[in-house]
mmCIF file with all atom_site columns, C-alpha atoms in Angstrom:
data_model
loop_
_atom_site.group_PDB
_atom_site.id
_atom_site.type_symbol
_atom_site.label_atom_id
_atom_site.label_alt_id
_atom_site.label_comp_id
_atom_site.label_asym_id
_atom_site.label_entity_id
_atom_site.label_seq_id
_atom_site.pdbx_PDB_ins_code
_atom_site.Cartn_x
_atom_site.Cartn_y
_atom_site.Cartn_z
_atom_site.occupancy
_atom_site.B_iso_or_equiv
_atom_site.pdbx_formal_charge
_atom_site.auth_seq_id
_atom_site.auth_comp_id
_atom_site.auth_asym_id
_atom_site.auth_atom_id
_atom_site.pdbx_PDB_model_num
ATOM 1   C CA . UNK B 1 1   ? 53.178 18.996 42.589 1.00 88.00 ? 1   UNK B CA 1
ATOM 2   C CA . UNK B 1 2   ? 55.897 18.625 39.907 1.00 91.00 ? 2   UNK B CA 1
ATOM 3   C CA . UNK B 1 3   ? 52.652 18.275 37.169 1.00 93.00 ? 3   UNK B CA 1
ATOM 4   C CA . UNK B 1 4   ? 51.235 21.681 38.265 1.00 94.00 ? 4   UNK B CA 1
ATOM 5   C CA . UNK B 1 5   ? 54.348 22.990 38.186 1.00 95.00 ? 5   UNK B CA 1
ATOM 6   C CA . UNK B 1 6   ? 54.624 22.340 34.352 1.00 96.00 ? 6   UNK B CA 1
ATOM 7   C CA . UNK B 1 7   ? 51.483 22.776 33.629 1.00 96.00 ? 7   UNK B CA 1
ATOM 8   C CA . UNK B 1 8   ? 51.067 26.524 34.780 1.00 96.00 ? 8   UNK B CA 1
ATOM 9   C CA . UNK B 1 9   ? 54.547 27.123 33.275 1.00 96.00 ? 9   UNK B CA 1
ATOM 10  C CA . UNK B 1 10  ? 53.365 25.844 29.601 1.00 97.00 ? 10  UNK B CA 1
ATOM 11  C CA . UNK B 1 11  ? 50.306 28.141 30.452 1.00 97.00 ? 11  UNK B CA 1
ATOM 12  C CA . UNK B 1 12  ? 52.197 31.477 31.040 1.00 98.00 ? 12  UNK B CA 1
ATOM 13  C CA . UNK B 1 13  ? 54.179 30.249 28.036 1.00 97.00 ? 13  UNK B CA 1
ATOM 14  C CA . UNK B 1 14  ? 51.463 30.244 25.929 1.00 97.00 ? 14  UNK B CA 1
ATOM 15  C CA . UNK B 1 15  ? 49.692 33.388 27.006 1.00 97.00 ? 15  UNK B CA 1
ATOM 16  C CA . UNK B 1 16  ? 53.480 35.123 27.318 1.00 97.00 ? 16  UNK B CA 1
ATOM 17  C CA . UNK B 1 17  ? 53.294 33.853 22.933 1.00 95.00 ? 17  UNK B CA 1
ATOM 18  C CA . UNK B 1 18  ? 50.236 34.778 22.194 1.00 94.00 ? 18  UNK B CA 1
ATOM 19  C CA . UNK B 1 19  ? 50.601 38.301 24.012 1.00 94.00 ? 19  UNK B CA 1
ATOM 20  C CA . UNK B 1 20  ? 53.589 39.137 22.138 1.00 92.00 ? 20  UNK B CA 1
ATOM 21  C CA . UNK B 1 21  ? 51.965 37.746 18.677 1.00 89.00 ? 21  UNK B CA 1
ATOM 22  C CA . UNK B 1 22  ? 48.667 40.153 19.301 1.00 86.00 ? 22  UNK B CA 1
ATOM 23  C CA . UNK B 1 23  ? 50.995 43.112 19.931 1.00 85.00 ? 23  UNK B CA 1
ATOM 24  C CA . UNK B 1 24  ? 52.887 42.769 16.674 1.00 82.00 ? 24  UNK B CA 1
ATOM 25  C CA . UNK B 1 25  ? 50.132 42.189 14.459 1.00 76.00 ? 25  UNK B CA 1
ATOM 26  C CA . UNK B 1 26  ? 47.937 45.588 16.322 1.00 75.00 ? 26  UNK B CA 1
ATOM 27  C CA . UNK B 1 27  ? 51.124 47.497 15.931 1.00 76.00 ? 27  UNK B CA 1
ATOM 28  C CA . UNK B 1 28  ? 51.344 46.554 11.988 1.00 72.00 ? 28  UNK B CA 1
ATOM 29  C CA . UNK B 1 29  ? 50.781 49.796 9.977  1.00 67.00 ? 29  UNK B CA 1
ATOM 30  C CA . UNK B 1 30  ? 49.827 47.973 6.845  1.00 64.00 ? 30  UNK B CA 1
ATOM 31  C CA . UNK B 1 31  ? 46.587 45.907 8.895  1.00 60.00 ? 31  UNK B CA 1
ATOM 32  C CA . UNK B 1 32  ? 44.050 48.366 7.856  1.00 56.00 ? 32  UNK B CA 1
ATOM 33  C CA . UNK B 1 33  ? 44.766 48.936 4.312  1.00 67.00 ? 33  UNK B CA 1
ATOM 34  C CA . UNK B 1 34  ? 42.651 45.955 3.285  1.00 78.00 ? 34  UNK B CA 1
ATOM 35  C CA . UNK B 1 35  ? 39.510 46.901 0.619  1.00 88.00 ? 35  UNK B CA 1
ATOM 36  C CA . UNK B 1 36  ? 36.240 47.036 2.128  1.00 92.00 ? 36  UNK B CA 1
ATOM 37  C CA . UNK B 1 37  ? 34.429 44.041 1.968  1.00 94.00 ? 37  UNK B CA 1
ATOM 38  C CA . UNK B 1 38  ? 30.538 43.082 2.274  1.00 96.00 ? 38  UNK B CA 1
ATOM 39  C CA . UNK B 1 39  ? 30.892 41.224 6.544  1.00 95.00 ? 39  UNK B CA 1
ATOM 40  C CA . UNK B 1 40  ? 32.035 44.753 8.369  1.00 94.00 ? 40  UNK B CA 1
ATOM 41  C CA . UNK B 1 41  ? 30.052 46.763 10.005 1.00 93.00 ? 41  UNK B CA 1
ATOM 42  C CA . UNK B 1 42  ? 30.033 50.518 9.562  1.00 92.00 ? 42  UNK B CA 1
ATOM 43  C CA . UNK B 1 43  ? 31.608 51.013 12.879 1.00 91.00 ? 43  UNK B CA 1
ATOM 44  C CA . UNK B 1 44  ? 34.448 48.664 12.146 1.00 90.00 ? 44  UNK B CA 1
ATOM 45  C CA . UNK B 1 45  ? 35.113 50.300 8.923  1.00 91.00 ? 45  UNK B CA 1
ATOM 46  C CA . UNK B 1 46  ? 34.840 54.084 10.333 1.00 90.00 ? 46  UNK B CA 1
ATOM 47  C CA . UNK B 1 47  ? 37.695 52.883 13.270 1.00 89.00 ? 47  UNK B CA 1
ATOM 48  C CA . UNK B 1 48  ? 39.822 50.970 10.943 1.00 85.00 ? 48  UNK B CA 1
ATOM 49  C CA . UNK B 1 49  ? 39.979 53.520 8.519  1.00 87.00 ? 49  UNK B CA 1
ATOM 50  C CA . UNK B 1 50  ? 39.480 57.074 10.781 1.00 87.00 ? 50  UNK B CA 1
ATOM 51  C CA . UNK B 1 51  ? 36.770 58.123 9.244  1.00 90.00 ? 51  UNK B CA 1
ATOM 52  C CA . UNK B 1 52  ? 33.980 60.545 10.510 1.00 90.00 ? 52  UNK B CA 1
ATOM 53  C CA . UNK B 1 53  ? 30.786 59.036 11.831 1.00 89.00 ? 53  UNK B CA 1
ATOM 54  C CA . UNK B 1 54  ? 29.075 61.994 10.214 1.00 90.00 ? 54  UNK B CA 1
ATOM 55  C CA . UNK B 1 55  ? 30.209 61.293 6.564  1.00 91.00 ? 55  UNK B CA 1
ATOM 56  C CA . UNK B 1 56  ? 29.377 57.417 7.162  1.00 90.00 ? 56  UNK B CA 1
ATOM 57  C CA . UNK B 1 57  ? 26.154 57.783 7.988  1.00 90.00 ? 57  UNK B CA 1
ATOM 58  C CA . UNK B 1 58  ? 25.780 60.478 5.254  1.00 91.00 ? 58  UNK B CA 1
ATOM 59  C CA . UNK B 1 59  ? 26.992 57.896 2.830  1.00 90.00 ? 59  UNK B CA 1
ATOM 60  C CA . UNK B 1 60  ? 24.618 55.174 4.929  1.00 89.00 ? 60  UNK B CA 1
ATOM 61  C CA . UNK B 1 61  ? 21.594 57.318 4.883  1.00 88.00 ? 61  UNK B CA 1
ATOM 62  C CA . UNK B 1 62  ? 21.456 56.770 8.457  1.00 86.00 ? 62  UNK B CA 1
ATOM 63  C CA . UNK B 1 63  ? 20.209 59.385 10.563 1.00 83.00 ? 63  UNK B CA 1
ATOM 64  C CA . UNK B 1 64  ? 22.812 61.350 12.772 1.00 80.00 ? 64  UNK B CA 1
ATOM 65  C CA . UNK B 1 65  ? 22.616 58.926 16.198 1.00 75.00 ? 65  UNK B CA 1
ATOM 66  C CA . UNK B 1 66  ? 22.230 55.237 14.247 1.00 74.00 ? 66  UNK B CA 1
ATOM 67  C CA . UNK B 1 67  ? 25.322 53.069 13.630 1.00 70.00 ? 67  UNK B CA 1
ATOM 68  C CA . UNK B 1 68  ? 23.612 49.696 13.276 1.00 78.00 ? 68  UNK B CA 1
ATOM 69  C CA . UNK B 1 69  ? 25.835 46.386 13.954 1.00 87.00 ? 69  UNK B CA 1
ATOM 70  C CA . UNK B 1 70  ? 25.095 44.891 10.842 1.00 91.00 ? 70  UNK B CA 1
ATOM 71  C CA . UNK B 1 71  ? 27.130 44.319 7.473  1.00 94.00 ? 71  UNK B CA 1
ATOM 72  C CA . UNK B 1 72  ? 27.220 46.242 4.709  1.00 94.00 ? 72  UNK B CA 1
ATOM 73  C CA . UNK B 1 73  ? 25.517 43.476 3.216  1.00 95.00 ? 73  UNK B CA 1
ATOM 74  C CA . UNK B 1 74  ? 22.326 43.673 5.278  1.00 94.00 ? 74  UNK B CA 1
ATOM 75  C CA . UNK B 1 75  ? 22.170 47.458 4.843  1.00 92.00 ? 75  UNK B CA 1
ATOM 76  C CA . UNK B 1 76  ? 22.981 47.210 1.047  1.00 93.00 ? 76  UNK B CA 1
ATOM 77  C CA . UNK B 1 77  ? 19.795 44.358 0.797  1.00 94.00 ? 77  UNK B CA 1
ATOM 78  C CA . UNK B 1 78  ? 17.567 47.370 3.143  1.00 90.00 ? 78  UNK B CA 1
ATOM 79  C CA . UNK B 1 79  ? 18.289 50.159 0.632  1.00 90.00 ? 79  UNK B CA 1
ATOM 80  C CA . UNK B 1 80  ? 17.699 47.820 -2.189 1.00 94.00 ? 80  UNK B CA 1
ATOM 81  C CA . UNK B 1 81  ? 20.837 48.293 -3.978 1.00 94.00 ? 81  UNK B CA 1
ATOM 82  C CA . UNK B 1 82  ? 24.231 45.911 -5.110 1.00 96.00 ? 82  UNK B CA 1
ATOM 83  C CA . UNK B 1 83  ? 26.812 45.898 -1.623 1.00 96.00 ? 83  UNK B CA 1
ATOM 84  C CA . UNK B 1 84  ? 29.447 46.751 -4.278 1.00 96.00 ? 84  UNK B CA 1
ATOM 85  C CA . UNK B 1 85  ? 27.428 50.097 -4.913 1.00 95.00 ? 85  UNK B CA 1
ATOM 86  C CA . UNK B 1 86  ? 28.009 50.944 -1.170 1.00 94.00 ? 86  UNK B CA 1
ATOM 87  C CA . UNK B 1 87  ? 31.528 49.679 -1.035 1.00 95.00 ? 87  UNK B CA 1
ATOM 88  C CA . UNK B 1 88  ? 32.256 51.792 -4.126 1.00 96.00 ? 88  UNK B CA 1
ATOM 89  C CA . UNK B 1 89  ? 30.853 54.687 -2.393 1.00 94.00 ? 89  UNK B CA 1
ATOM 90  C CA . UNK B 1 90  ? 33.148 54.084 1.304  1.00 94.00 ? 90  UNK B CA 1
ATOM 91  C CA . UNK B 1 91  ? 35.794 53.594 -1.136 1.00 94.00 ? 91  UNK B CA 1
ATOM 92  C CA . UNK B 1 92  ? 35.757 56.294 -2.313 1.00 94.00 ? 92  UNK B CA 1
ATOM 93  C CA . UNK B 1 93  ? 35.361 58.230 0.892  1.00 93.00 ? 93  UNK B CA 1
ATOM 94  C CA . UNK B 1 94  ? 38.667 56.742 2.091  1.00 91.00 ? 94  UNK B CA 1
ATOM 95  C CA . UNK B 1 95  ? 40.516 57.632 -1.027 1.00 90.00 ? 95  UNK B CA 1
ATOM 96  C CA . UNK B 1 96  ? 39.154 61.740 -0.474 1.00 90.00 ? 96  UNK B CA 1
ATOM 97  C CA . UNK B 1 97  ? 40.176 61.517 3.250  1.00 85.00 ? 97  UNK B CA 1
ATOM 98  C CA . UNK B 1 98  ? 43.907 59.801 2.163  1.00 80.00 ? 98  UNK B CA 1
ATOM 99  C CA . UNK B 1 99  ? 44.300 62.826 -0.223 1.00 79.00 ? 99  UNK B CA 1
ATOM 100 C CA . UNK B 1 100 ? 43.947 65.493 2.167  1.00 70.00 ? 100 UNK B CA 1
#
């Protein structure tokens, strides 16, 4: 009895932790001011940065409904051009939007 006991105490111990270290880090105004890179998606990069799904997809040349789950990488290598081309562009999105 005593075993279970200390077992589901060094459970809610760890989950109390690992709540608490989840909260800081989300609440960490600096988390999303890390460059672009080639693994996110376009939806992970319009909610980490607030940007408009219109300009995105403008930027994507994807049509007005389509926000595909797939890297930047993979949609760089379908329009044929260098990922770095396509970060540059985002990039450059994000540093119009932070001047307004």
């Amino acid at each position: 009895m005593l075993a279970v006991f200390v077992i589901a105490a060094g459970l809610t111990v760890f989950f109390i932790t690992r709540a608490i270290f989840f909260a800081v880090f989300w609440m960490d105004p600096e988390r999303g001011l890390h460059p672009v890179e080639p693994w996110m998606t376009p939806r992970y990069i319009g909610r980490t940065y607030d940007l408009p799904r219109a300009d995105l997809q403008e930027i994507l040349h994807l049509t007005p409904g389509e926000t595909p789950r797939v890297p930047l990488e993979k949609l760089a290598q379908q329009r044929g051009i260098p990922v770095e081309d396509l970060i540059a562009e985002i990039e450059a999105l994000i540093a119009a939007r932070a001047s307004k």
